[in-house]
Amino acid sequence: MAICHQSPFKLFTTIPSSSSSSKPKPLLRCNLSLPSRPSLTSTEPEPVYTSVKAFAPATVANLGPGFDFLGCAVDGLGDFVSLSLDPQVSPGEISISEISGDHNSKKLSKNPLWNCAGIAAIEVMKMLGVRSVGLSLTLEKGLPLGSGLGSSAASAAAAAVAVNEIFGGKLGIDELVIAGLKSEEKVSGYHADNIAPAIMGGFVLIRSYDPLDLIPLIFPDGKELFFVLATPEFEAPTKKMRAALPAEVGMAHHVWNSSQAGALVAAVLQGDLPGLGRALSSDKIVEPRRAPLIPGMDAVKKAAIEAGAFGCTISGAGPTAVAVTDDLERGKAIGERMVAAFLKEGKLKAAASVSRLDRVGARLVSTIPR
């Protein structure tokens, strides 16, 4: 069973500009029972497009104290998946024909059983009961591997949306997240704090995993929020970074992190940037274990705050550092200081970018009808 406090939406056909935003999504509870049978649809759907192209944004998971239950999507960065009907592919199967983009993308397998996009695509095909047509998939990586920006989730989200939409968008948000979770489980662990915001957009709270219960947190329109993302030339595999975490947590740290996560949720809903920054910077459980594994991270966090950021932490498993501010030009200056700190203290080259909140999530960007 999955519970999504949001009604299913029709995916957008264009990528909005960084200044655009969607209207707040209605907080309607919808219950979905996921039976063990291979298909969630009573009849096999007919494809409505010959080919589609989907985009899914980068995401920032954890947001400091929200390990495995808080995340958000950021505008501009992400992965593209193109999908087409292919008579050369066996019915009911999918083939990955090309992977391009990031220079490390050649490391990715073209076997769909071992590729983030392929796994999610297969899960959606199973849910839809696709048996009569074969699909060919191409993946364009806009996100570097092991960057802490939800690279695997972006691939999975774009693929899940592409398969769903080529057959007329029969599945809702919750099913698509579950399909993406299958992919995440195989490559980095069973956590939805990247895949949920990659599909839904905005801030997302994962209230429960069993049953899966997703709650969108609506950041107020009219409030400026910029994420400063500083990514060093250093790979931090999620599995390795998760292995560094403590098996047990003391009561004092549990209480502290719980209160800070609550404060972060309140700050998001109120559009309170200083409060968001303070909570973002407050993790006493995960960040202290991971920061020493990323050269220069402590100095980068200090530099960001000294440059005027409201707060700074590790994005996901790292190595990207994320800071928040309410001003674009200040964000650029903060990014410069963060890059300089990575080089001086960590001996790592880094690149910085400034992004807004992506309120839309995964969406179609082009289609060719049958």
Coordinates of C-alpha atoms in Angstrom, one line a residue:
M1 CA 0.0 0.0 0.0
A2 CA 1.1 3.6 -0.7
I3 CA -0.4 6.8 0.5
C4 CA 0.3 10.1 -1.3
H5 CA -1.1 13.3 0.1
Q6 CA -1.4 14.7 -3.4
S7 CA -3.6 14.0 -6.4
P8 CA -2.0 12.6 -9.5
F9 CA -1.0 15.3 -12.0
K10 CA -0.7 15.7 -15.7
L11 CA 3.0 16.2 -16.6
F12 CA 4.1 19.4 -18.2
T13 CA 5.1 19.3 -21.9
T14 CA 7.8 22.0 -21.5
I15 CA 10.6 22.7 -19.1
P16 CA 9.6 25.9 -17.2
S17 CA 12.1 28.8 -16.8
S18 CA 13.9 29.1 -13.5
S19 CA 11.6 31.8 -12.4
S20 CA 8.4 29.9 -13.1
S21 CA 6.5 27.9 -10.5
S22 CA 3.5 25.7 -10.4
K23 CA 0.5 26.3 -8.2
P24 CA 0.6 24.5 -4.9
K25 CA -0.6 21.0 -5.3
P26 CA -3.8 20.0 -3.4
L27 CA -3.2 18.0 -0.2
L28 CA -5.7 15.2 -0.9
R29 CA -5.1 11.8 0.6
C30 CA -5.2 8.9 -2.0
N31 CA -4.8 5.3 -1.0
L32 CA -3.2 2.8 -3.4
S33 CA -3.1 -0.9 -2.8
L34 CA -0.3 -2.6 -4.6
P35 CA -1.2 -6.2 -5.3
S36 CA 1.3 -8.9 -6.0
R37 CA 0.0 -9.4 -9.5
P38 CA 2.4 -8.1 -12.2
S39 CA 0.0 -5.4 -13.6
L40 CA -1.9 -2.6 -11.9
T41 CA -4.1 -2.0 -15.0
S42 CA -6.9 -4.3 -16.0
T43 CA -6.0 -4.3 -19.7
E44 CA -2.7 -3.6 -21.5
P45 CA -2.6 0.1 -22.6
E46 CA -2.0 1.1 -26.1
P47 CA 0.9 3.4 -26.8
V48 CA -0.2 7.0 -27.6
Y49 CA 3.2 8.2 -28.7
T50 CA 5.8 6.9 -31.0
S51 CA 8.5 8.5 -28.9
V52 CA 8.8 10.8 -25.9
K53 CA 11.5 12.7 -24.0
A54 CA 11.3 13.3 -20.3
F55 CA 13.4 15.3 -17.9
A56 CA 13.9 14.8 -14.1
P57 CA 15.7 17.4 -11.9
A58 CA 18.5 17.1 -9.5
T59 CA 17.6 16.7 -5.8
V60 CA 19.0 17.6 -2.4
A61 CA 18.4 14.8 0.1
N62 CA 18.5 14.9 3.9
L63 CA 18.6 18.7 4.1
G64 CA 20.7 18.3 7.2
P65 CA 18.7 16.6 10.0
G66 CA 16.2 14.9 7.7
F67 CA 18.2 11.8 6.8
D68 CA 16.2 9.5 4.5
F69 CA 12.9 11.4 5.1
L70 CA 13.4 15.0 3.7
G71 CA 14.4 16.1 0.2
C72 CA 13.8 18.7 -2.4
A73 CA 14.2 19.3 -6.2
V74 CA 16.4 22.0 -7.7
D75 CA 15.9 23.7 -11.0
G76 CA 18.0 23.5 -14.1
L77 CA 20.1 20.5 -13.5
G78 CA 19.0 16.9 -14.3
D79 CA 18.8 14.0 -16.6
F80 CA 16.9 13.3 -19.9
V81 CA 15.5 10.0 -21.0
S82 CA 14.3 9.5 -24.6
L83 CA 12.0 6.5 -25.2
S84 CA 10.6 5.1 -28.5
L85 CA 8.6 2.1 -29.7
D86 CA 11.1 -0.3 -31.3
P87 CA 10.1 -3.3 -33.4
Q88 CA 13.7 -4.6 -33.1
V89 CA 13.2 -5.1 -29.3
S90 CA 11.3 -8.1 -28.1
P91 CA 7.7 -7.4 -27.0
G92 CA 7.5 -6.5 -23.3
E93 CA 11.2 -5.8 -23.0
I94 CA 13.3 -2.6 -23.0
S95 CA 16.7 -2.0 -24.6
I96 CA 19.2 0.8 -23.6
S97 CA 20.7 2.0 -26.9
E98 CA 22.8 4.9 -25.8
I99 CA 24.1 6.6 -22.6
S100 CA 25.7 10.0 -23.0
G101 CA 26.5 13.2 -21.1
D102 CA 28.7 13.2 -18.1
H103 CA 32.2 11.9 -18.8
N104 CA 31.8 9.2 -16.2
S105 CA 28.6 8.0 -17.9
K106 CA 30.6 5.3 -19.7
K107 CA 30.8 3.5 -16.4
L108 CA 27.1 2.9 -16.5
S109 CA 25.8 -0.5 -17.8
K110 CA 23.5 -0.7 -20.8
N111 CA 22.0 -3.8 -19.3
P112 CA 18.6 -2.5 -18.2
L113 CA 18.6 -4.9 -15.2
W114 CA 21.7 -3.0 -13.9
N115 CA 20.9 0.5 -14.9
C116 CA 18.9 3.0 -12.8
A117 CA 16.8 4.1 -15.8
G118 CA 16.3 0.5 -17.0
I119 CA 15.2 -0.8 -13.7
A120 CA 12.6 1.9 -13.2
A121 CA 11.4 1.5 -16.8
I122 CA 10.9 -2.2 -16.3
E123 CA 9.0 -1.7 -13.1
V124 CA 6.6 0.7 -14.8
M125 CA 6.2 -1.7 -17.7
K126 CA 5.2 -4.4 -15.2
M127 CA 2.7 -2.1 -13.5
L128 CA 1.1 -1.3 -16.8
G129 CA 1.2 -4.9 -18.0
V130 CA 3.1 -4.0 -21.2
R131 CA 3.5 -7.2 -23.2
S132 CA 3.0 -6.4 -26.9
V133 CA 5.6 -3.8 -27.7
G134 CA 9.3 -3.4 -27.1
L135 CA 10.9 -0.1 -26.1
S136 CA 14.3 1.5 -26.8
L137 CA 15.7 4.0 -24.3
T138 CA 18.5 6.6 -24.5
L139 CA 19.9 8.3 -21.3
E140 CA 21.5 11.7 -21.3
K141 CA 23.3 12.3 -18.0
G142 CA 23.2 15.9 -16.9
L143 CA 24.3 15.0 -13.4
P144 CA 27.7 13.6 -12.4
L145 CA 27.8 10.2 -10.8
G146 CA 28.3 10.1 -7.0
S147 CA 27.8 13.8 -6.7
G148 CA 25.2 13.9 -3.9
L149 CA 22.6 15.5 -6.3
G150 CA 20.4 12.4 -6.8
S151 CA 22.0 11.3 -10.1
S152 CA 20.5 7.8 -9.9
A153 CA 17.1 9.1 -8.9
A154 CA 17.0 11.6 -11.8
S155 CA 17.7 8.8 -14.3
A156 CA 15.0 6.6 -12.7
A157 CA 12.4 9.3 -12.4
A158 CA 12.9 10.4 -16.0
A159 CA 12.6 6.8 -17.2
A160 CA 9.5 6.0 -15.1
V161 CA 7.7 9.1 -16.4
A162 CA 8.8 8.4 -20.0
V163 CA 7.4 4.9 -20.0
N164 CA 4.2 5.9 -18.2
E165 CA 3.5 8.8 -20.6
I166 CA 4.2 6.9 -23.8
F167 CA 1.3 4.7 -22.7
G168 CA -1.0 7.6 -21.9
G169 CA 0.0 8.4 -18.2
K170 CA -2.1 5.7 -16.6
L171 CA -0.1 5.6 -13.3
G172 CA -0.1 8.2 -10.6
I173 CA 2.7 9.8 -8.6
D174 CA 2.8 7.1 -5.9
E175 CA 3.3 4.2 -8.4
L176 CA 6.0 6.1 -10.1
V177 CA 7.8 6.7 -6.9
I178 CA 7.6 3.0 -6.0
A179 CA 9.0 2.1 -9.4
G180 CA 11.9 4.5 -8.8
L181 CA 12.4 3.0 -5.3
K182 CA 13.0 -0.3 -6.9
S183 CA 15.9 1.3 -8.8
E184 CA 17.3 3.1 -5.8
E185 CA 17.1 -0.1 -3.7
K186 CA 19.4 -1.9 -6.2
V187 CA 22.0 0.9 -6.7
S188 CA 22.1 2.9 -3.4
G189 CA 19.6 1.7 -0.8
Y190 CA 15.9 1.9 -0.2
H191 CA 15.4 5.6 0.4
A192 CA 12.9 8.0 -1.2
D193 CA 14.4 11.3 -0.3
N194 CA 15.8 11.7 -3.8
I195 CA 13.3 9.8 -6.0
A196 CA 10.2 11.4 -4.4
P197 CA 11.1 15.0 -5.0
A198 CA 12.6 14.1 -8.4
I199 CA 9.1 13.0 -9.5
M200 CA 6.9 15.3 -7.4
G201 CA 9.1 18.5 -7.3
G202 CA 9.4 20.9 -4.4
F203 CA 10.0 19.8 -0.8
V204 CA 8.9 16.3 0.2
L205 CA 8.5 14.6 3.6
I206 CA 8.6 10.8 3.6
R207 CA 6.3 10.2 6.6
S208 CA 6.5 6.4 6.3
Y209 CA 8.1 3.7 4.1
D210 CA 5.7 0.9 5.1
P211 CA 3.3 1.9 3.9
L212 CA 4.9 4.5 1.7
D213 CA 3.4 7.9 2.7
L214 CA 4.6 11.0 0.9
I215 CA 3.7 14.6 2.0
P216 CA 4.6 17.6 -0.2
L217 CA 5.7 20.6 1.7
I218 CA 4.6 23.8 -0.1
F219 CA 7.2 26.5 0.0
P220 CA 5.3 29.8 -0.3
D221 CA 5.0 31.5 -3.7
G222 CA 6.6 34.9 -3.8
K223 CA 9.5 34.0 -1.4
E224 CA 12.9 33.9 -3.0
L225 CA 15.0 30.7 -2.3
F226 CA 18.3 29.9 -4.0
F227 CA 20.4 26.8 -3.5
V228 CA 24.2 27.3 -3.9
L229 CA 25.6 23.9 -5.0
A230 CA 29.4 23.5 -4.8
T231 CA 30.5 20.2 -6.4
P232 CA 34.2 19.1 -6.1
E233 CA 36.0 16.7 -8.4
F234 CA 35.6 13.9 -6.0
E235 CA 33.2 10.9 -6.1
A236 CA 31.4 9.8 -2.9
P237 CA 29.5 6.6 -3.7
T238 CA 26.2 6.5 -1.7
K239 CA 26.8 2.9 -0.4
K240 CA 30.2 3.9 0.9
M241 CA 28.9 7.0 2.6
R242 CA 26.0 5.1 4.2
A243 CA 28.4 2.5 5.5
A244 CA 30.1 5.3 7.6
L245 CA 27.0 6.0 9.6
P246 CA 26.5 4.9 13.2
A247 CA 24.5 1.8 13.9
E248 CA 23.1 3.4 17.1
V249 CA 22.2 6.9 18.0
G250 CA 22.3 8.4 21.5
M251 CA 19.0 9.8 23.0
A252 CA 20.4 13.4 23.2
H253 CA 21.3 13.5 19.5
H254 CA 18.0 11.8 18.6
V255 CA 16.0 14.5 20.4
W256 CA 18.2 17.3 18.9
N257 CA 17.9 16.1 15.3
S258 CA 14.2 15.4 15.7
S259 CA 13.6 19.0 16.9
Q260 CA 15.7 20.4 14.1
A261 CA 13.9 18.4 11.4
G262 CA 10.6 19.7 12.8
A263 CA 12.0 23.2 12.7
L264 CA 13.1 22.7 9.1
V265 CA 9.6 21.6 8.1
A266 CA 8.0 24.6 9.8
A267 CA 10.6 26.9 8.1
V268 CA 9.7 25.5 4.7
L269 CA 6.0 25.9 5.1
Q270 CA 6.4 29.5 6.5
G271 CA 9.0 30.5 3.9
D272 CA 11.4 31.3 6.8
L273 CA 14.8 31.3 5.1
P274 CA 16.9 32.1 8.3
G275 CA 15.1 29.3 10.1
L276 CA 15.6 26.9 7.2
G277 CA 19.3 27.7 7.2
R278 CA 19.7 27.2 10.9
A279 CA 18.0 23.8 10.8
L280 CA 19.8 22.8 7.6
S281 CA 23.1 23.4 9.4
S282 CA 22.2 21.6 12.6
D283 CA 22.7 17.8 11.9
K284 CA 24.6 16.1 14.7
I285 CA 24.2 12.5 13.5
V286 CA 25.0 12.0 9.8
E287 CA 27.1 15.1 8.8
P288 CA 29.7 14.6 11.5
R289 CA 30.4 11.1 10.2
R290 CA 30.4 12.1 6.5
A291 CA 32.1 15.5 6.5
P292 CA 35.6 14.0 7.4
L293 CA 35.4 11.8 4.3
I294 CA 35.0 14.8 2.0
P295 CA 38.2 16.8 1.9
G296 CA 37.6 20.4 3.0
M297 CA 33.9 20.1 3.8
D298 CA 34.1 21.7 7.2
A299 CA 35.9 24.7 5.8
V300 CA 33.5 24.9 2.9
K301 CA 30.5 25.1 5.3
K302 CA 32.3 27.8 7.4
A303 CA 33.1 29.8 4.3
A304 CA 29.5 29.7 3.0
I305 CA 28.1 30.9 6.3
E306 CA 30.7 33.7 6.6
A307 CA 29.8 34.8 3.1
G308 CA 26.2 35.3 4.1
A309 CA 24.5 32.0 3.5
F310 CA 21.6 31.2 5.9
G311 CA 23.0 27.7 6.3
C312 CA 25.0 25.0 4.7
T313 CA 25.3 21.2 4.8
I314 CA 26.2 18.1 2.7
S315 CA 23.8 17.4 -0.2
G316 CA 22.7 13.8 0.2
A317 CA 25.7 11.6 0.6
G318 CA 28.0 14.2 -0.8
P319 CA 30.5 15.4 -1.9
T320 CA 28.4 18.4 -3.1
A321 CA 27.9 21.1 -0.4
V322 CA 24.6 23.0 -0.5
A323 CA 24.0 26.4 1.0
V324 CA 20.8 28.5 1.0
T325 CA 20.2 32.2 0.4
D326 CA 17.5 34.6 -0.8
D327 CA 19.5 36.6 -3.3
L328 CA 21.0 35.4 -6.6
E329 CA 24.0 37.7 -6.6
R330 CA 24.8 36.8 -3.0
G331 CA 24.5 33.2 -4.0
K332 CA 27.1 33.6 -6.7
A333 CA 29.5 35.2 -4.2
I334 CA 28.8 32.4 -1.7
G335 CA 29.6 29.8 -4.4
E336 CA 32.9 31.5 -5.1
R337 CA 33.9 31.3 -1.5
M338 CA 32.8 27.6 -1.3
V339 CA 34.9 26.7 -4.4
A340 CA 37.9 28.5 -3.0
A341 CA 37.6 26.7 0.4
F342 CA 37.4 23.3 -1.4
L343 CA 40.6 24.2 -3.2
K344 CA 42.5 25.6 -0.3
E345 CA 41.5 23.2 2.5
G346 CA 40.6 20.1 0.5
K347 CA 42.9 20.4 -2.5
L348 CA 40.0 19.8 -4.7
K349 CA 38.8 21.6 -7.8
A350 CA 35.1 22.4 -7.6
A351 CA 32.4 24.1 -9.6
A352 CA 29.5 26.1 -8.2
S353 CA 26.0 26.8 -9.5
V354 CA 23.0 28.7 -8.1
S355 CA 19.5 27.2 -8.6
R356 CA 16.0 27.9 -7.6
L357 CA 13.5 25.3 -6.2
D358 CA 12.1 23.1 -8.9
R359 CA 8.4 23.0 -8.0
V360 CA 7.3 20.7 -11.0
G361 CA 9.4 17.6 -10.8
A362 CA 9.8 15.0 -13.6
R363 CA 8.0 16.0 -16.8
L364 CA 7.7 15.4 -20.5
V365 CA 9.6 17.9 -22.7
S366 CA 8.7 16.5 -26.2
T367 CA 6.5 13.9 -27.9
I368 CA 5.9 12.4 -31.3
P369 CA 2.3 11.1 -31.6
R370 CA 1.6 7.8 -33.4

